[in-house]
Amino acid sequence: MNSKVYIETFGCQMNVADTERAVTGLRKAGYEMTSLPNEADVVLLNTCSVRERAERKVFRRVSELRKSPRHPVIGVMGCVAQLEGSSIFQRASAVDLVIGTQATDRIPSLLARIRDGEESVLDLDERQEGEVWDVSPAERRSPYVAFVPIIEGCNKFCSFCIVPYSRGREKSRGANEIVAEVQQLRSLGYKEVQLIGQNVNSYRPKTEDGLEGYAGATAFSRLLRAVAETGIERIKFTTSFPRDFHPDIVSAIEEYPNLCNWVHLPVQSGSDRMLKAMRRGHTSADYLRRVEIIKSSSRSLALTSDIIVGFPGESEQDFADTMKLVRDCEFDGLFIFKYSKRSRTPAANFDDAVSESDKTARFLALEELQIELQDKTYNRQVGRALSVLVEKQSARSNEDVSGHSTCNKVVNFKGNTTQRGSIVDVLISEAKPNSLYGTAISG
Ligand code: SF4
């Protein structure tokens, strides 16, 4: 069989990792992949449902694909598939296949059912015993940096968030499997692994297999040590959940230089009233205690976060509390979102919506503050040497290359693309709003 498959991926790094896994399975089953939707026999849309706008985009895309003269089999996979299920067939009759978030490994057998004449094939079942995360190196999006999922799903049920419904409950991968994957990546020449999951530090595998012998207060900090022992050059992890952020994570980073000096710890608001309404399970004081531990580390840890402005009921005072927390934390980076209602989440029924104009005003005020603070945090890097993994030619100049530091900042410096994949020490000479510039002093 020589059917060609095209996959379009929307959303977060978990979806990128799922696409890599889907492609691995499809190739094993004899499918060819194509980067051209027009020549595909099968088109799969790997979807995101975090925002309603993203969901609408999927249906627009299906109606465009329907017009393709090749009449490909159209499948919807990912979060929209899991949430909308069979209603997708009613809403978009051109869709042949709906693949839930835990059915990625079963795509070849679902396509076989369509080939055998079945219509409207749906699989929203859980992952089956024995289905392992299997990603062929050839399918990874980068030859130097690999995403390694360690946990999927979420049990936290923040009131604004759809993820627990679209990705299901938390399920952790066994430590042995994760460590073996990292060892394999290292032997293939990968320089960096990013351990990913909705909440990596809620990692709780079914057994201790692979974690025995590692000291640590939580399964996650033991896993960090086990992965660090593989000797891979750089390890990053994201995203961390504040309530489960144990100080021992910082201790592990201090023990192992290959655990990178960056923590992404979303706070979402600086107001305790809003944090309660968001059902985050932490207060601003709890969060600041963790920040204190992170900031006092000898590793100069970079700290980034997410904030939602304009959550239902957010008053000027609540927003002032957020501004204060941001000033106190001096984040190295901040993703700011204007709250948008996500149907089927508890917050969708909350009264007291904040007007669009207030949301925009708060967004801009917070952005301005972050620019001012980031100018300080970035300028502190001037005169320091940062270790940079070279990833590509810089977008701004043919003479420069660009990569990320261990503290996850974009660094540009004079170099050439033969350096791609190498780790270079760069002396920082200039701070720009979202990147640093410097000169190579090694490599
Ligand atoms: S912790 Fe909250 S925001 Fe993060 S994925 Fe879970 S429910 Fe969503």
Short mmCIF file of C-alpha atoms and ligand atoms in Angstrom, two decimals:
data_model
loop_
_atom_site.label_atom_id
_atom_site.label_comp_id
_atom_site.label_asym_id
_atom_site.label_seq_id
_atom_site.Cartn_x
_atom_site.Cartn_y
_atom_site.Cartn_z
CA MET A 1 0.00 0.00 0.00
CA ASN A 2 1.37 3.43 -0.91
CA SER A 3 -1.21 5.80 0.47
CA LYS A 4 0.19 9.21 1.27
CA VAL A 5 -0.69 10.87 4.56
CA TYR A 6 -0.50 14.56 5.38
CA ILE A 7 -0.79 15.69 9.04
CA GLU A 8 -1.43 19.27 10.08
CA THR A 9 -0.67 19.98 13.73
CA PHE A 10 -2.25 22.73 15.83
CA GLY A 11 -1.60 23.68 19.45
CA CYS A 12 0.89 22.68 22.07
CA GLN A 13 4.04 20.54 22.23
CA MET A 14 1.98 17.53 23.40
CA ASN A 15 0.27 17.63 20.00
CA VAL A 16 3.65 17.92 18.25
CA ALA A 17 4.78 14.83 20.19
CA ASP A 18 1.56 12.99 19.29
CA THR A 19 2.07 13.78 15.60
CA GLU A 20 5.63 12.39 15.78
CA ARG A 21 4.19 9.24 17.32
CA ALA A 22 1.37 8.96 14.77
CA VAL A 23 3.84 9.31 11.88
CA THR A 24 6.06 6.59 13.37
CA GLY A 25 3.09 4.18 13.50
CA LEU A 26 1.85 5.10 10.03
CA ARG A 27 5.23 4.54 8.40
CA LYS A 28 5.55 1.18 10.14
CA ALA A 29 2.17 0.27 8.66
CA GLY A 30 3.44 1.13 5.16
CA TYR A 31 2.10 4.66 4.67
CA GLU A 32 4.16 7.40 3.05
CA MET A 33 4.11 10.89 4.50
CA THR A 34 3.78 14.03 2.40
CA SER A 35 4.11 17.71 3.20
CA LEU A 36 1.61 18.61 0.45
CA PRO A 37 -2.07 18.33 1.36
CA ASN A 38 -3.01 18.30 -2.34
CA GLU A 39 -1.23 15.04 -3.01
CA ALA A 40 -2.43 13.27 0.12
CA ASP A 41 -4.83 10.31 0.17
CA VAL A 42 -5.34 10.81 3.90
CA VAL A 43 -5.37 14.18 5.68
CA LEU A 44 -5.26 14.21 9.48
CA LEU A 45 -5.83 17.40 11.47
CA ASN A 46 -4.26 17.15 14.91
CA THR A 47 -6.36 19.67 16.76
CA CYS A 48 -6.26 21.99 19.77
CA SER A 49 -9.30 22.97 21.81
CA VAL A 50 -7.78 25.32 24.37
CA ARG A 51 -9.60 28.23 22.74
CA GLU A 52 -12.90 28.14 20.94
CA ARG A 53 -11.31 30.08 18.07
CA ALA A 54 -8.83 27.22 17.50
CA GLU A 55 -11.71 24.78 17.36
CA ARG A 56 -13.58 26.85 14.73
CA LYS A 57 -10.41 26.91 12.63
CA VAL A 58 -10.53 23.10 12.35
CA PHE A 59 -13.99 23.13 10.81
CA ARG A 60 -12.95 25.86 8.38
CA ARG A 61 -9.99 23.71 7.41
CA VAL A 62 -12.22 20.66 6.85
CA SER A 63 -14.42 22.61 4.43
CA GLU A 64 -11.33 23.74 2.48
CA LEU A 65 -10.05 20.15 2.28
CA ARG A 66 -13.43 18.87 1.14
CA LYS A 67 -12.95 20.80 -2.10
CA SER A 68 -9.70 18.98 -2.93
CA PRO A 69 -10.09 17.12 -6.26
CA ARG A 70 -8.33 14.10 -4.74
CA HIS A 71 -11.10 13.58 -2.15
CA PRO A 72 -8.78 12.44 0.62
CA VAL A 73 -9.92 10.52 3.68
CA ILE A 74 -10.24 13.25 6.32
CA GLY A 75 -9.53 12.51 9.97
CA VAL A 76 -9.76 14.76 13.02
CA MET A 77 -7.46 13.78 15.87
CA GLY A 78 -6.40 15.42 19.15
CA CYS A 79 -8.37 17.48 21.65
CA VAL A 80 -11.30 18.58 19.44
CA ALA A 81 -11.80 14.94 18.42
CA GLN A 82 -11.90 13.79 22.05
CA LEU A 83 -14.30 16.54 23.12
CA GLU A 84 -16.69 16.63 20.20
CA GLY A 85 -16.69 12.91 19.37
CA SER A 86 -19.37 11.74 16.95
CA SER A 87 -20.93 15.21 16.71
CA ILE A 88 -18.05 16.06 14.35
CA PHE A 89 -19.62 13.79 11.72
CA GLN A 90 -22.85 15.80 11.94
CA ARG A 91 -21.12 19.15 11.89
CA ALA A 92 -18.72 18.26 9.05
CA SER A 93 -19.93 15.40 6.87
CA ALA A 94 -16.63 15.35 4.97
CA VAL A 95 -14.90 13.90 8.06
CA ASP A 96 -14.44 10.12 7.85
CA LEU A 97 -12.51 9.47 11.02
CA VAL A 98 -12.46 10.86 14.58
CA ILE A 99 -9.41 9.86 16.63
CA GLY A 100 -9.40 10.66 20.36
CA THR A 101 -6.31 11.81 22.25
CA GLN A 102 -5.47 8.29 23.43
CA ALA A 103 -6.03 6.52 20.11
CA THR A 104 -2.92 7.82 18.32
CA ASP A 105 -1.30 4.38 18.17
CA ARG A 106 -4.38 2.84 16.60
CA ILE A 107 -4.60 5.13 13.55
CA PRO A 108 -3.39 2.49 11.04
CA SER A 109 -6.09 0.02 12.11
CA LEU A 110 -8.75 2.77 12.03
CA LEU A 111 -7.70 3.66 8.47
CA ALA A 112 -7.89 -0.02 7.55
CA ARG A 113 -11.53 -0.05 8.65
CA ILE A 114 -12.24 2.87 6.31
CA ARG A 115 -10.49 1.06 3.49
CA ASP A 116 -12.75 -1.90 4.20
CA GLY A 117 -15.77 0.29 3.57
CA GLU A 118 -16.77 1.38 7.08
CA GLU A 119 -18.03 4.95 7.37
CA SER A 120 -17.68 7.47 10.20
CA VAL A 121 -15.07 5.58 12.22
CA LEU A 122 -14.73 6.80 15.81
CA ASP A 123 -12.22 5.87 18.54
CA LEU A 124 -12.38 7.73 21.85
CA ASP A 125 -11.11 4.81 23.92
CA GLU A 126 -8.30 4.91 26.44
CA ARG A 127 -4.77 3.96 25.60
CA GLN A 128 -4.47 0.15 25.73
CA GLU A 129 -2.01 -1.83 27.85
CA GLY A 130 1.12 -2.47 25.83
CA GLU A 131 0.82 0.64 23.62
CA VAL A 132 4.12 2.35 24.25
CA TRP A 133 5.37 5.78 23.31
CA ASP A 134 7.31 4.92 20.22
CA VAL A 135 8.79 7.72 18.15
CA SER A 136 11.25 7.03 15.40
CA PRO A 137 14.16 9.52 15.41
CA ALA A 138 13.47 10.27 11.75
CA GLU A 139 10.05 11.68 12.66
CA ARG A 140 11.26 14.09 15.32
CA ARG A 141 10.91 17.72 14.44
CA SER A 142 14.54 18.48 15.34
CA PRO A 143 17.70 16.36 15.18
CA TYR A 144 19.09 18.06 18.31
CA VAL A 145 16.15 18.68 20.65
CA ALA A 146 13.61 15.95 21.43
CA PHE A 147 10.29 16.17 23.26
CA VAL A 148 9.84 13.26 25.66
CA PRO A 149 6.32 13.06 27.17
CA ILE A 150 6.42 11.82 30.77
CA ILE A 151 2.80 12.38 31.81
CA GLU A 152 -0.39 13.11 29.94
CA GLY A 153 -3.76 14.42 31.04
CA CYS A 154 -4.60 16.53 34.07
CA ASN A 155 -6.47 16.04 37.36
CA LYS A 156 -6.47 19.68 38.44
CA PHE A 157 -9.69 20.96 36.85
CA CYS A 158 -8.88 24.67 36.91
CA SER A 159 -12.23 26.33 36.26
CA PHE A 160 -11.19 27.95 32.96
CA CYS A 161 -9.45 24.98 31.38
CA ILE A 162 -10.67 22.31 28.97
CA VAL A 163 -7.58 20.06 29.21
CA PRO A 164 -8.87 17.60 31.87
CA TYR A 165 -11.84 16.92 29.57
CA SER A 166 -9.87 16.69 26.32
CA ARG A 167 -6.81 14.85 27.60
CA GLY A 168 -8.33 12.81 30.41
CA ARG A 169 -6.87 12.04 33.83
CA GLU A 170 -3.15 12.14 34.60
CA LYS A 171 -1.25 9.09 33.41
CA SER A 172 2.49 8.82 33.98
CA ARG A 173 4.85 6.80 31.86
CA GLY A 174 7.11 4.29 33.59
CA ALA A 175 10.53 5.67 34.53
CA ASN A 176 12.40 2.79 32.86
CA GLU A 177 10.75 3.56 29.54
CA ILE A 178 11.56 7.29 29.81
CA VAL A 179 15.19 6.69 30.79
CA ALA A 180 15.63 4.16 27.96
CA GLU A 181 14.25 6.68 25.47
CA VAL A 182 16.64 9.38 26.71
CA GLN A 183 19.58 6.94 26.51
CA GLN A 184 18.63 6.12 22.93
CA LEU A 185 18.33 9.82 22.04
CA ARG A 186 21.74 10.47 23.54
CA SER A 187 23.32 7.65 21.53
CA LEU A 188 21.76 9.16 18.39
CA GLY A 189 23.44 12.50 19.05
CA TYR A 190 20.54 14.49 20.56
CA LYS A 191 21.83 17.28 22.77
CA GLU A 192 18.69 18.25 24.62
CA VAL A 193 15.55 16.50 25.83
CA GLN A 194 12.50 18.36 27.01
CA LEU A 195 10.41 16.32 29.43
CA ILE A 196 6.87 17.40 28.68
CA GLY A 197 3.38 17.07 30.12
CA GLN A 198 0.51 19.30 31.26
CA ASN A 199 1.96 19.08 34.78
CA VAL A 200 5.32 17.33 34.77
CA ASN A 201 5.85 17.67 38.49
CA SER A 202 2.63 15.78 39.22
CA TYR A 203 4.47 12.75 37.78
CA ARG A 204 3.33 9.62 39.62
CA PRO A 205 4.05 6.34 37.84
CA LYS A 206 2.24 3.13 38.80
CA THR A 207 5.43 1.54 40.13
CA GLU A 208 8.80 2.68 41.43
CA ASP A 209 10.56 0.65 38.72
CA GLY A 210 13.51 2.65 37.48
CA LEU A 211 13.38 5.11 40.36
CA GLU A 212 14.79 2.87 43.08
CA GLY A 213 18.18 4.03 44.17
CA TYR A 214 17.48 7.69 43.42
CA ALA A 215 17.05 9.93 46.42
CA GLY A 216 14.34 12.53 46.12
CA ALA A 217 11.27 13.83 47.86
CA THR A 218 8.91 13.18 44.94
CA ALA A 219 8.73 10.73 42.05
CA PHE A 220 9.40 13.67 39.71
CA SER A 221 12.59 14.78 41.41
CA ARG A 222 13.79 11.16 41.42
CA LEU A 223 12.98 10.94 37.72
CA LEU A 224 14.97 14.15 37.09
CA ARG A 225 17.99 12.57 38.76
CA ALA A 226 17.56 9.30 36.83
CA VAL A 227 17.35 11.17 33.52
CA ALA A 228 20.32 13.38 34.47
CA GLU A 229 22.40 10.23 35.15
CA THR A 230 22.03 9.22 31.47
CA GLY A 231 24.59 11.95 30.79
CA ILE A 232 22.57 13.67 28.04
CA GLU A 233 23.89 17.21 27.77
CA ARG A 234 20.76 19.23 28.52
CA ILE A 235 17.43 18.46 30.15
CA LYS A 236 14.54 20.91 30.32
CA PHE A 237 11.04 20.21 31.63
CA THR A 238 7.73 21.93 31.22
CA THR A 239 5.07 22.71 32.49
CA SER A 240 5.24 22.69 36.30
CA PHE A 241 2.19 23.14 38.53
CA PRO A 242 2.73 25.43 41.54
CA ARG A 243 0.98 23.26 44.16
CA ASP A 244 3.15 20.25 43.26
CA PHE A 245 6.40 22.22 42.96
CA HIS A 246 8.55 20.67 45.70
CA PRO A 247 11.81 22.42 46.73
CA ASP A 248 13.60 19.14 46.00
CA ILE A 249 13.26 19.92 42.26
CA VAL A 250 15.60 22.86 42.84
CA SER A 251 17.95 20.60 44.84
CA ALA A 252 18.08 18.15 41.90
CA ILE A 253 18.93 21.02 39.51
CA GLU A 254 21.72 22.10 41.87
CA GLU A 255 23.11 18.54 41.96
CA TYR A 256 23.15 17.94 38.19
CA PRO A 257 24.58 20.57 35.81
CA ASN A 258 22.78 18.94 32.86
CA LEU A 259 19.40 19.82 34.41
CA CYS A 260 18.89 23.25 32.84
CA ASN A 261 18.45 26.41 34.88
CA TRP A 262 14.91 27.26 33.79
CA VAL A 263 11.51 26.74 35.43
CA HIS A 264 8.16 27.52 33.80
CA LEU A 265 5.64 27.92 36.63
CA PRO A 266 2.27 29.39 35.58
CA VAL A 267 0.64 31.51 38.30
CA GLN A 268 -2.38 32.81 36.29
CA SER A 269 -3.23 35.64 38.76
CA GLY A 270 -1.80 37.55 41.70
CA SER A 271 -5.18 37.86 43.41
CA ASP A 272 -6.20 35.20 45.95
CA ARG A 273 -9.86 35.86 45.15
CA MET A 274 -9.22 35.11 41.46
CA LEU A 275 -6.98 32.11 42.21
CA LYS A 276 -9.84 30.66 44.26
CA ALA A 277 -12.35 31.30 41.47
CA MET A 278 -9.90 29.72 39.03
CA ARG A 279 -9.67 26.68 41.39
CA ARG A 280 -5.91 26.68 41.19
CA GLY A 281 -5.39 25.20 44.64
CA HIS A 282 -2.72 27.74 45.61
CA THR A 283 -2.62 31.28 46.94
CA SER A 284 -0.29 34.07 45.86
CA ALA A 285 1.71 33.54 49.09
CA ASP A 286 2.13 29.82 48.27
CA TYR A 287 3.38 30.80 44.84
CA LEU A 288 5.78 33.42 46.17
CA ARG A 289 7.26 30.89 48.61
CA ARG A 290 8.17 28.69 45.64
CA VAL A 291 9.56 31.66 43.75
CA GLU A 292 11.73 32.50 46.74
CA ILE A 293 13.22 28.98 46.66
CA ILE A 294 13.76 29.16 42.89
CA LYS A 295 15.33 32.61 43.01
CA SER A 296 17.66 31.78 45.88
CA SER A 297 19.20 28.85 44.02
CA SER A 298 22.92 28.94 43.32
CA ARG A 299 22.13 28.01 39.69
CA SER A 300 20.57 31.45 38.81
CA LEU A 301 17.36 29.83 37.64
CA ALA A 302 15.34 31.66 35.01
CA LEU A 303 11.63 31.80 35.82
CA THR A 304 8.78 32.20 33.33
CA SER A 305 5.03 32.16 33.86
CA ASP A 306 1.51 32.49 32.38
CA ILE A 307 -1.15 34.99 33.42
CA ILE A 308 -4.81 35.36 32.47
CA VAL A 309 -6.25 38.87 32.64
CA GLY A 310 -9.96 39.66 32.71
CA PHE A 311 -11.15 36.44 34.37
CA PRO A 312 -14.86 36.78 35.33
CA GLY A 313 -15.18 39.02 38.38
CA GLU A 314 -11.64 40.41 38.19
CA SER A 315 -11.77 43.87 39.77
CA GLU A 316 -9.26 46.69 39.46
CA GLN A 317 -7.92 45.63 42.87
CA ASP A 318 -7.50 42.01 41.73
CA PHE A 319 -5.62 43.22 38.70
CA ALA A 320 -3.47 45.50 40.88
CA ASP A 321 -2.57 42.38 42.93
CA THR A 322 -1.45 40.67 39.72
CA MET A 323 0.69 43.67 38.75
CA LYS A 324 2.28 43.58 42.21
CA LEU A 325 3.03 39.87 42.01
CA VAL A 326 4.60 40.30 38.58
CA ARG A 327 6.75 43.15 39.88
CA ASP A 328 7.82 41.01 42.86
CA CYS A 329 8.65 37.97 40.71
CA GLU A 330 10.56 39.72 37.91
CA PHE A 331 9.85 36.94 35.46
CA ASP A 332 12.30 36.23 32.66
CA GLY A 333 9.34 35.76 30.36
CA LEU A 334 5.58 35.99 30.67
CA PHE A 335 2.77 34.67 28.46
CA ILE A 336 -0.23 36.94 28.95
CA PHE A 337 -3.69 35.82 27.84
CA LYS A 338 -6.96 37.71 27.77
CA TYR A 339 -9.59 35.43 29.32
CA SER A 340 -11.89 33.95 26.74
CA LYS A 341 -14.86 31.83 27.64
CA ARG A 342 -14.39 28.12 26.92
CA SER A 343 -17.71 26.34 26.80
CA ARG A 344 -18.05 23.20 28.95
CA THR A 345 -15.69 24.58 31.57
CA PRO A 346 -17.12 25.73 34.95
CA ALA A 347 -15.96 29.32 34.34
CA ALA A 348 -18.13 29.52 31.22
CA ASN A 349 -21.12 29.87 33.60
CA PHE A 350 -19.54 32.48 35.85
CA ASP A 351 -21.23 35.89 35.91
CA ASP A 352 -19.59 39.23 36.02
CA ALA A 353 -17.71 39.16 32.75
CA VAL A 354 -15.00 41.79 32.34
CA SER A 355 -15.57 44.05 29.33
CA GLU A 356 -13.35 43.58 26.27
CA SER A 357 -12.01 47.10 26.66
CA ASP A 358 -10.97 46.45 30.28
CA LYS A 359 -9.35 43.17 29.29
CA THR A 360 -7.38 44.93 26.58
CA ALA A 361 -6.35 47.75 28.91
CA ARG A 362 -5.14 45.25 31.53
CA PHE A 363 -3.34 43.18 28.93
CA LEU A 364 -1.48 46.26 27.68
CA ALA A 365 -0.62 47.49 31.17
CA LEU A 366 0.76 44.09 32.15
CA GLU A 367 2.65 43.81 28.89
CA GLU A 368 4.23 47.22 29.45
CA LEU A 369 5.29 46.22 32.96
CA GLN A 370 6.75 42.95 31.69
CA ILE A 371 8.74 44.77 28.98
CA GLU A 372 10.21 47.05 31.65
CA LEU A 373 11.08 44.11 33.96
CA GLN A 374 12.38 41.95 31.15
CA ASP A 375 14.70 44.73 30.09
CA LYS A 376 16.24 44.41 33.57
CA THR A 377 16.40 40.60 33.63
CA TYR A 378 17.87 40.43 30.11
CA ASN A 379 20.41 43.17 30.77
CA ARG A 380 21.63 41.21 33.79
CA GLN A 381 22.92 38.61 31.30
CA VAL A 382 25.26 41.14 29.63
CA GLY A 383 28.85 40.23 30.45
CA ARG A 384 27.92 36.62 31.28
CA ALA A 385 28.84 33.55 29.23
CA LEU A 386 25.83 31.42 28.32
CA SER A 387 25.91 27.92 26.92
CA VAL A 388 23.89 27.94 23.67
CA LEU A 389 22.61 25.03 21.58
CA VAL A 390 22.84 26.29 17.98
CA GLU A 391 19.60 25.51 16.15
CA LYS A 392 19.37 27.60 12.97
CA GLN A 393 20.47 30.61 10.98
CA SER A 394 19.23 33.80 12.57
CA ALA A 395 16.12 35.25 10.89
CA ARG A 396 17.67 38.73 10.95
CA SER A 397 21.12 38.15 9.43
CA ASN A 398 22.82 35.54 7.23
CA GLU A 399 25.98 36.00 9.25
CA ASP A 400 24.37 35.09 12.56
CA VAL A 401 23.13 31.86 14.05
CA SER A 402 20.53 31.45 16.73
CA GLY A 403 19.80 29.01 19.54
CA HIS A 404 18.58 28.70 23.10
CA SER A 405 20.61 29.02 26.27
CA THR A 406 20.21 26.62 29.17
CA CYS A 407 18.04 29.35 30.75
CA ASN A 408 15.85 29.13 27.63
CA LYS A 409 16.65 32.55 26.19
CA VAL A 410 17.11 33.08 22.47
CA VAL A 411 20.76 33.97 21.80
CA ASN A 412 22.15 35.18 18.44
CA PHE A 413 25.81 35.43 17.55
CA LYS A 414 28.11 35.55 14.52
CA GLY A 415 28.54 32.02 13.21
CA ASN A 416 27.56 29.67 10.42
CA THR A 417 25.10 26.88 9.94
CA THR A 418 27.78 24.17 10.16
CA GLN A 419 27.56 24.87 13.90
CA ARG A 420 23.94 23.64 14.02
CA GLY A 421 23.55 21.05 16.76
CA SER A 422 26.68 22.11 18.65
CA ILE A 423 26.83 23.71 22.06
CA VAL A 424 28.77 26.98 22.10
CA ASP A 425 29.67 29.31 24.96
CA VAL A 426 28.61 32.82 24.04
CA LEU A 427 29.71 35.98 25.86
CA ILE A 428 26.64 38.22 25.95
CA SER A 429 27.21 41.81 24.87
CA GLU A 430 23.72 43.13 24.19
CA ALA A 431 20.17 42.59 25.45
CA LYS A 432 17.22 43.06 23.09
CA PRO A 433 13.56 42.87 24.17
CA ASN A 434 13.20 39.09 23.62
CA SER A 435 16.68 37.92 22.75
CA LEU A 436 20.35 38.33 23.57
CA TYR A 437 23.34 38.99 21.31
CA GLY A 438 26.95 38.00 21.90
CA THR A 439 30.23 36.52 20.66
CA ALA A 440 31.26 32.88 20.61
CA ILE A 441 34.08 32.13 23.03
CA SER A 442 34.17 28.38 22.44
CA GLY A 443 33.31 25.88 19.69
S1 SF4 B 1 -3.34 22.51 35.76
FE1 SF4 B 1 -5.17 23.69 35.31
S2 SF4 B 1 -4.54 24.99 33.57
FE2 SF4 B 1 -3.04 23.31 33.68
S3 SF4 B 1 -3.83 21.73 32.29
FE3 SF4 B 1 -4.61 21.24 34.34
S4 SF4 B 1 -6.62 22.21 34.46
FE4 SF4 B 1 -5.53 23.13 32.72
#
